[in-house]
Coordinates of C-alpha atoms and ligand atoms in Angstrom, one line a residue:
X1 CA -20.0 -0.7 11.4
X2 CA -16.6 -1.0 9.7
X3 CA -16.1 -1.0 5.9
X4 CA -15.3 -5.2 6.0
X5 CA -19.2 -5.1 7.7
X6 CA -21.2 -3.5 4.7
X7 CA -22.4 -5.7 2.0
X8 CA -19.8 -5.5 -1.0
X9 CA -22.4 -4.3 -3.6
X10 CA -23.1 -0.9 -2.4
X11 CA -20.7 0.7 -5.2
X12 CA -19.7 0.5 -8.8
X13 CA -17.7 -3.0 -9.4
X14 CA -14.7 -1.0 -10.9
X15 CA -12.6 -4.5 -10.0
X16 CA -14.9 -7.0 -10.9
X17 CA -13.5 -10.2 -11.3
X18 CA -9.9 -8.5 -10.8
X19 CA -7.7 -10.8 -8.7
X20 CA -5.3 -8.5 -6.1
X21 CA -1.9 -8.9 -3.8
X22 CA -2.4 -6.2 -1.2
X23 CA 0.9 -6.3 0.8
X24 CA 0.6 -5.0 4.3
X25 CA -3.3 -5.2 4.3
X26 CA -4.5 -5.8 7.6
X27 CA -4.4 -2.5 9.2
X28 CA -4.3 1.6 7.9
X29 CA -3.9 2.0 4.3
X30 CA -3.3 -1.3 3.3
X31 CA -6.7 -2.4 5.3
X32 CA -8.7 0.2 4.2
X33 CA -7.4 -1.0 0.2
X34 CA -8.4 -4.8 1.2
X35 CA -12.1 -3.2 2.3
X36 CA -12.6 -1.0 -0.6
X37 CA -11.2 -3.3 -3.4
X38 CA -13.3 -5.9 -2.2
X39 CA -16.3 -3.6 -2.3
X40 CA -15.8 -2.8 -5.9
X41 CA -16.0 -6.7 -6.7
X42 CA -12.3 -7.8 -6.3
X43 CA -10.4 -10.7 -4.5
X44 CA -8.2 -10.2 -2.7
X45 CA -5.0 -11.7 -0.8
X46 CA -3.7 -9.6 1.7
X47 CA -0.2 -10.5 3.4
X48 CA 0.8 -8.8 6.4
X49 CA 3.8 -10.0 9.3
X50 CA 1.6 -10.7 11.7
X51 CA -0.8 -13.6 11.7
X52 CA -2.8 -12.1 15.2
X53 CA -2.9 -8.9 12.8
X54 CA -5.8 -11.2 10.5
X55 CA -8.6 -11.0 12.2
X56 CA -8.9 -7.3 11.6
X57 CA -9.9 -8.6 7.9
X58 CA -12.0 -12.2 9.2
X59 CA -15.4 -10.6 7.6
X60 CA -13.6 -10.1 4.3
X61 CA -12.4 -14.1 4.6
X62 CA -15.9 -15.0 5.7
X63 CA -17.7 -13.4 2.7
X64 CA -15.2 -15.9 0.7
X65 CA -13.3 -12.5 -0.5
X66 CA -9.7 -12.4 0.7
X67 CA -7.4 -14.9 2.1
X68 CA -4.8 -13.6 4.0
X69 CA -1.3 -15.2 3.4
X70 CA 1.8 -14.4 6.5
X71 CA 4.5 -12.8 4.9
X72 CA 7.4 -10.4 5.5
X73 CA 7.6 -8.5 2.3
X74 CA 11.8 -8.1 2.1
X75 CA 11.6 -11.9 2.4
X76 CA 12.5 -13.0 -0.4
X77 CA 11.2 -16.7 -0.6
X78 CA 7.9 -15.3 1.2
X79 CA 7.3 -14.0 -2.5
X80 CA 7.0 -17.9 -4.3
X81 CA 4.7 -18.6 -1.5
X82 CA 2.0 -15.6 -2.0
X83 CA 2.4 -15.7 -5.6
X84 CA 1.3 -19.6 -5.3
X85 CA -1.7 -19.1 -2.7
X86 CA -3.0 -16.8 -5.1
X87 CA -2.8 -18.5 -8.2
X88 CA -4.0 -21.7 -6.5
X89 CA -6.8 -19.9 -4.6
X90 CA -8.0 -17.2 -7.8
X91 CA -5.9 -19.0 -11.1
X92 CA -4.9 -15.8 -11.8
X93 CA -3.5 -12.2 -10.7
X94 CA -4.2 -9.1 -12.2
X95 CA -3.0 -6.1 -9.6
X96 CA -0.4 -6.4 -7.1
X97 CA -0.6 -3.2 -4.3
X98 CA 2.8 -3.0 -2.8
X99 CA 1.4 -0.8 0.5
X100 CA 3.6 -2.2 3.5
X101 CA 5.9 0.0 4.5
X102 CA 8.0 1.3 7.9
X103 CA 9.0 4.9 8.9
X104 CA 11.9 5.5 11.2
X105 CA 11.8 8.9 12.4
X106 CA 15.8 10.0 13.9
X107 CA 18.1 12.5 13.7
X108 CA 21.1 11.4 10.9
X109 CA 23.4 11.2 14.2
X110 CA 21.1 8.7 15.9
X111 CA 20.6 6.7 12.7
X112 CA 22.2 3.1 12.9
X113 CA 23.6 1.5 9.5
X114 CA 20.5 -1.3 10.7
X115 CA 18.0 1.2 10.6
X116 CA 18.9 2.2 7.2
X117 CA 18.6 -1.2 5.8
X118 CA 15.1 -1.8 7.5
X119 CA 14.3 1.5 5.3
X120 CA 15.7 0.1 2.2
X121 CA 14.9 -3.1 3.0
X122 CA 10.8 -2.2 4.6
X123 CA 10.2 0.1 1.6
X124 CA 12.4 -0.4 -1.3
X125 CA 13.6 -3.9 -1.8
X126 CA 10.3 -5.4 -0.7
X127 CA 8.6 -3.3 -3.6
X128 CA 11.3 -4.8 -5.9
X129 CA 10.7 -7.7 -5.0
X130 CA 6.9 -8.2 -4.9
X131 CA 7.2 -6.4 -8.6
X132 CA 9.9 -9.2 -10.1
X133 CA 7.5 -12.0 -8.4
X134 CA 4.3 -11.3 -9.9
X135 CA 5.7 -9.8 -13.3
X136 CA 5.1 -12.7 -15.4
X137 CA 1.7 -13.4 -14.1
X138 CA 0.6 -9.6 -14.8
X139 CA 1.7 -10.0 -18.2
X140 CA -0.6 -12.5 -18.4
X141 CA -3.2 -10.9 -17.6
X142 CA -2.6 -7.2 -18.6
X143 CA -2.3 -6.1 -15.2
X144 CA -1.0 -3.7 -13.1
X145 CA 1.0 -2.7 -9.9
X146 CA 0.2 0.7 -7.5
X147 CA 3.2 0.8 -5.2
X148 CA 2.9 3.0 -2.1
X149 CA 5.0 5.6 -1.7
X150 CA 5.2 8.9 0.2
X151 CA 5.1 12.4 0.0
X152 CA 8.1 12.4 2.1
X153 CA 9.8 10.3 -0.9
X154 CA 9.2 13.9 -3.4
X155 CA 9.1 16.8 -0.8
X156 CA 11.8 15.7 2.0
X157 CA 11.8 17.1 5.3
X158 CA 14.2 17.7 8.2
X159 CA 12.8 14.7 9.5
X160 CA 13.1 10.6 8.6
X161 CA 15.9 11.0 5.7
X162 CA 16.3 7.5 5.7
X163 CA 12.9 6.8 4.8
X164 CA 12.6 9.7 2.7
X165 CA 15.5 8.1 0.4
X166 CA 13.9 4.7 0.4
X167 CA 10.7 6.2 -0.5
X168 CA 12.4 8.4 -3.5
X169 CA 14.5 5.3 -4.7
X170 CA 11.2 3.7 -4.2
X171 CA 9.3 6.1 -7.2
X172 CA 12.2 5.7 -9.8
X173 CA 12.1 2.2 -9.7
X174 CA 8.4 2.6 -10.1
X175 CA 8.6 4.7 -12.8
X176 CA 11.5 2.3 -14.7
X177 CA 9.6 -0.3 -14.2
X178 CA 6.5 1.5 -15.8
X179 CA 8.4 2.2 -19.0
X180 CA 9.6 -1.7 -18.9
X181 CA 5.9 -2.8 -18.3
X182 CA 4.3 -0.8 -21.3
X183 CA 6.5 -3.4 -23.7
X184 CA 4.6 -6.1 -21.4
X185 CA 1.5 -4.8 -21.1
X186 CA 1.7 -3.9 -17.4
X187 CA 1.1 -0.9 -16.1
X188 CA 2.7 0.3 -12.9
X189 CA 1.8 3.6 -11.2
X190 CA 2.5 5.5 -7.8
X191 CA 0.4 7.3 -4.9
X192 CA 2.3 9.3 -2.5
X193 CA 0.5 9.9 0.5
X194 CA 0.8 13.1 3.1
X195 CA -0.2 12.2 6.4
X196 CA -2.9 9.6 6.7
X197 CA -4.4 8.8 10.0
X198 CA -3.5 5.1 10.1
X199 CA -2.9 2.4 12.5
X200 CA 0.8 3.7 12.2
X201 CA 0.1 7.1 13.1
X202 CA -2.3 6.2 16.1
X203 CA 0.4 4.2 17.2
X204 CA 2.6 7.2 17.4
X205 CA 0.4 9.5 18.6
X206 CA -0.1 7.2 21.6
X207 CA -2.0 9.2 24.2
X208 CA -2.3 12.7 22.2
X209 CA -4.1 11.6 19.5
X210 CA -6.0 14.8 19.2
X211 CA -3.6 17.3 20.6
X212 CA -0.9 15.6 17.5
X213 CA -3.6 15.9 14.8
X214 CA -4.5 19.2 15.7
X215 CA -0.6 20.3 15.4
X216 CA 0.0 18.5 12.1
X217 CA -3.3 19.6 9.9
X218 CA -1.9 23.2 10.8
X219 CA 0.7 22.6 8.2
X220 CA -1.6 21.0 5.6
X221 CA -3.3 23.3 3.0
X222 CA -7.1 21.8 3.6
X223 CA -6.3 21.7 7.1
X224 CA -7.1 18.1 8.1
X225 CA -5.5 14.8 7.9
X226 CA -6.5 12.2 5.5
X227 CA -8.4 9.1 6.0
X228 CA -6.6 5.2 5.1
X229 CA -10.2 4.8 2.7
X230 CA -9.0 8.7 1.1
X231 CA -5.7 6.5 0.1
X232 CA -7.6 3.5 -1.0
X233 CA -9.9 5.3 -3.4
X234 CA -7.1 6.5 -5.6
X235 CA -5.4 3.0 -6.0
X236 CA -9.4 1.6 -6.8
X237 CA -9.0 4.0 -9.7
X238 CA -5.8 3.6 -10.5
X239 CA -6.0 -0.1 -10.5
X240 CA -9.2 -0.4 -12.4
X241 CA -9.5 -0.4 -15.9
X242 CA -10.5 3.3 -16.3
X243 CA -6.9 4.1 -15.8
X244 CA -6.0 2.3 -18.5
X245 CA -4.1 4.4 -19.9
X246 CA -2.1 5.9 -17.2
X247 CA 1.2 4.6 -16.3
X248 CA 4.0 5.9 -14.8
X249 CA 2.4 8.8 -12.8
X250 CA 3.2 9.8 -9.2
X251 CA -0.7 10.7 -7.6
X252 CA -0.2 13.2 -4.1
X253 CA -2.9 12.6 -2.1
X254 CA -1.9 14.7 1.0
X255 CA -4.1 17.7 1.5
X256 CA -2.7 20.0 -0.9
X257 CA 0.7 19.5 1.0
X258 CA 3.0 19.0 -2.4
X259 CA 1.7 22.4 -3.9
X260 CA 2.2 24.1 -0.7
Ligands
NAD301 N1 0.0 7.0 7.1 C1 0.7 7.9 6.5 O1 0.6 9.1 6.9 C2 1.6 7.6 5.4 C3 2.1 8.7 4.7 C4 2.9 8.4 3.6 C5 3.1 7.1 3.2 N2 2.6 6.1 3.9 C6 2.8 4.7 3.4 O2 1.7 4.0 3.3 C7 1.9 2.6 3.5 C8 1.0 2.1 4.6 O3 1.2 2.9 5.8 P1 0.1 2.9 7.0 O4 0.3 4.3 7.5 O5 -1.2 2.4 6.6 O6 0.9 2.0 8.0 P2 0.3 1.1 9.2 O7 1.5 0.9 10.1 O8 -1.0 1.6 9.7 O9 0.1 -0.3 8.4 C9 1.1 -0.9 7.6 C10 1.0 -2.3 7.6 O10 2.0 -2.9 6.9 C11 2.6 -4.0 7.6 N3 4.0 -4.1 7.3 C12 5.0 -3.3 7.5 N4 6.2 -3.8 7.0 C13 5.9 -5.0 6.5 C14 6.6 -6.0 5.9 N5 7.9 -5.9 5.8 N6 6.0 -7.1 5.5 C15 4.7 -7.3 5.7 N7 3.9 -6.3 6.2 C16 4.5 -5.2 6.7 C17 2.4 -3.5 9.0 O11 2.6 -4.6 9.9 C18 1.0 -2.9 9.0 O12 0.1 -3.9 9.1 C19 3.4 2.5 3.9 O13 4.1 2.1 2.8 C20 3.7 3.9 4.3 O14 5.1 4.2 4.2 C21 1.8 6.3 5.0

């Protein structure tokens, strides 16, 4: 049974009555979010490119808990659009989750000027965006933003620079605007994956799903990859109103990877 299947009232409701923007949010992290907000008493809209892509959260819009609104999140008048589908579905908004994101793994001689601006533009001015657009509603309401970063944005690698430098550019805008929000009452925080085991990383695994697992939890301290719902339980926290007074923080969830 997936996580959209279970009954919503199994756990605490951490986000009861809490209005969220879940970018990305029909598959791997941003899926797993939609699931586990909604089981902790949320609403939530998720966006994604990809309207075929919306089925994967149909339980979620059955139960009457999400709507799921088409949107490319660099687009910048895609932002009017989910901002006014939430307010005019939940009259409010009180946490925005700015989880889409795109990895382009290439050597720097192989990488196009395009495929550095998808990187800036995928995970960087899409979380810039999403956080100007729903500003003035958060203040409002005393919410809050968790963008999705990656550990790859604070410990690069000899791999995927370009995203690595979207991703870091990514976490001091995050951490600007976190300063900025606590004059506004919003608070605006970080979680920096390791490797997760999502929809992307299936995808890339194609056919050796197990054999690539088994190479990449070598290199992680608790020897495993992490689960999308692993991801999803830290932003529930840091979201909710336990965290109230955190702001500005940069949470590794990767296995021990950072330390190591
Ligand atoms: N999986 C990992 O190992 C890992 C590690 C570090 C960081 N992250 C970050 O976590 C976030 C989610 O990654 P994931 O692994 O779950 O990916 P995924 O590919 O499984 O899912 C990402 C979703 O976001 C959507 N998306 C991508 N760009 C978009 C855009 N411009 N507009 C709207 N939707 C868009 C995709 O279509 C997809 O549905 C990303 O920001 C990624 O960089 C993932």
């Amino acid at each position: 049974m997936s996580m959209a299947e279970r009954v919503p009232n199994s756990l605490p409701q951490t986000l009861a009555g809490k209005r969220a923007i879940i970018t990305g949010g029909t598959a791997g992290i941003g899926r797993a979010t939609a699931e586990l907000f909604v089981e902790h008493g949320a609403k939530v809209v998720v966006t994604g490119r990809d309207l075929e892509r919306a089925k994967n959260i149909q339980p979620l819009i059955d139960q009457g808990h999400a709507l799921f609104v088409q949107q490319d999140t660099s687009d910048e008048k895609s932002w009017a659009d989910v901002i006014s589908r939430t307010l005019e579905a939940y009259g409010g908004l009180d946490i925005l989750v700015n989880n889409a994101g795109r990895l382009i793994v290439k050597p720097l001689p192989l990488l196009s000027h395009d495929d550095m601006k998808l990187m800036l533009a995928a995970n960087l001015e899409s979380v810039f965006l999403g956080m100007r657009a729903a500003w003035p509603h958060l203040t409002k309401t005393g919410g809050n933003i968790v963008n999705v970063s990656a550990l790859m944005g604070a410990k690069t690698a000899a791999i995927g620079l370009a995203y690595s430098a979207a991703k870091a550019a990514q976490q001091a805008l995050t951490k600007s605007a976190a300063l900025e929000g606590a004059a506004h009452n919003i608070r605006v925080n970080t979680v920096l994956p390791g490797v997760i085991w999502s929809d992307g990383w299936k995808r890339l695994a194609g056919e050796k799903q197990d054999e690539t697992k088994t190479s990449v939890s070598a290199n992680i301290p608790l020897k495993r990859v992490g689960e999308p719902r692993e991801i999803a339980q830290a932003i529930v926290y840091l979201a909710g109103d336990e965290a109230r007074y955190i702001t500005g923080i940069e949470m590794t969830i990767d296995g021990g990877s950072f330390a190591g």
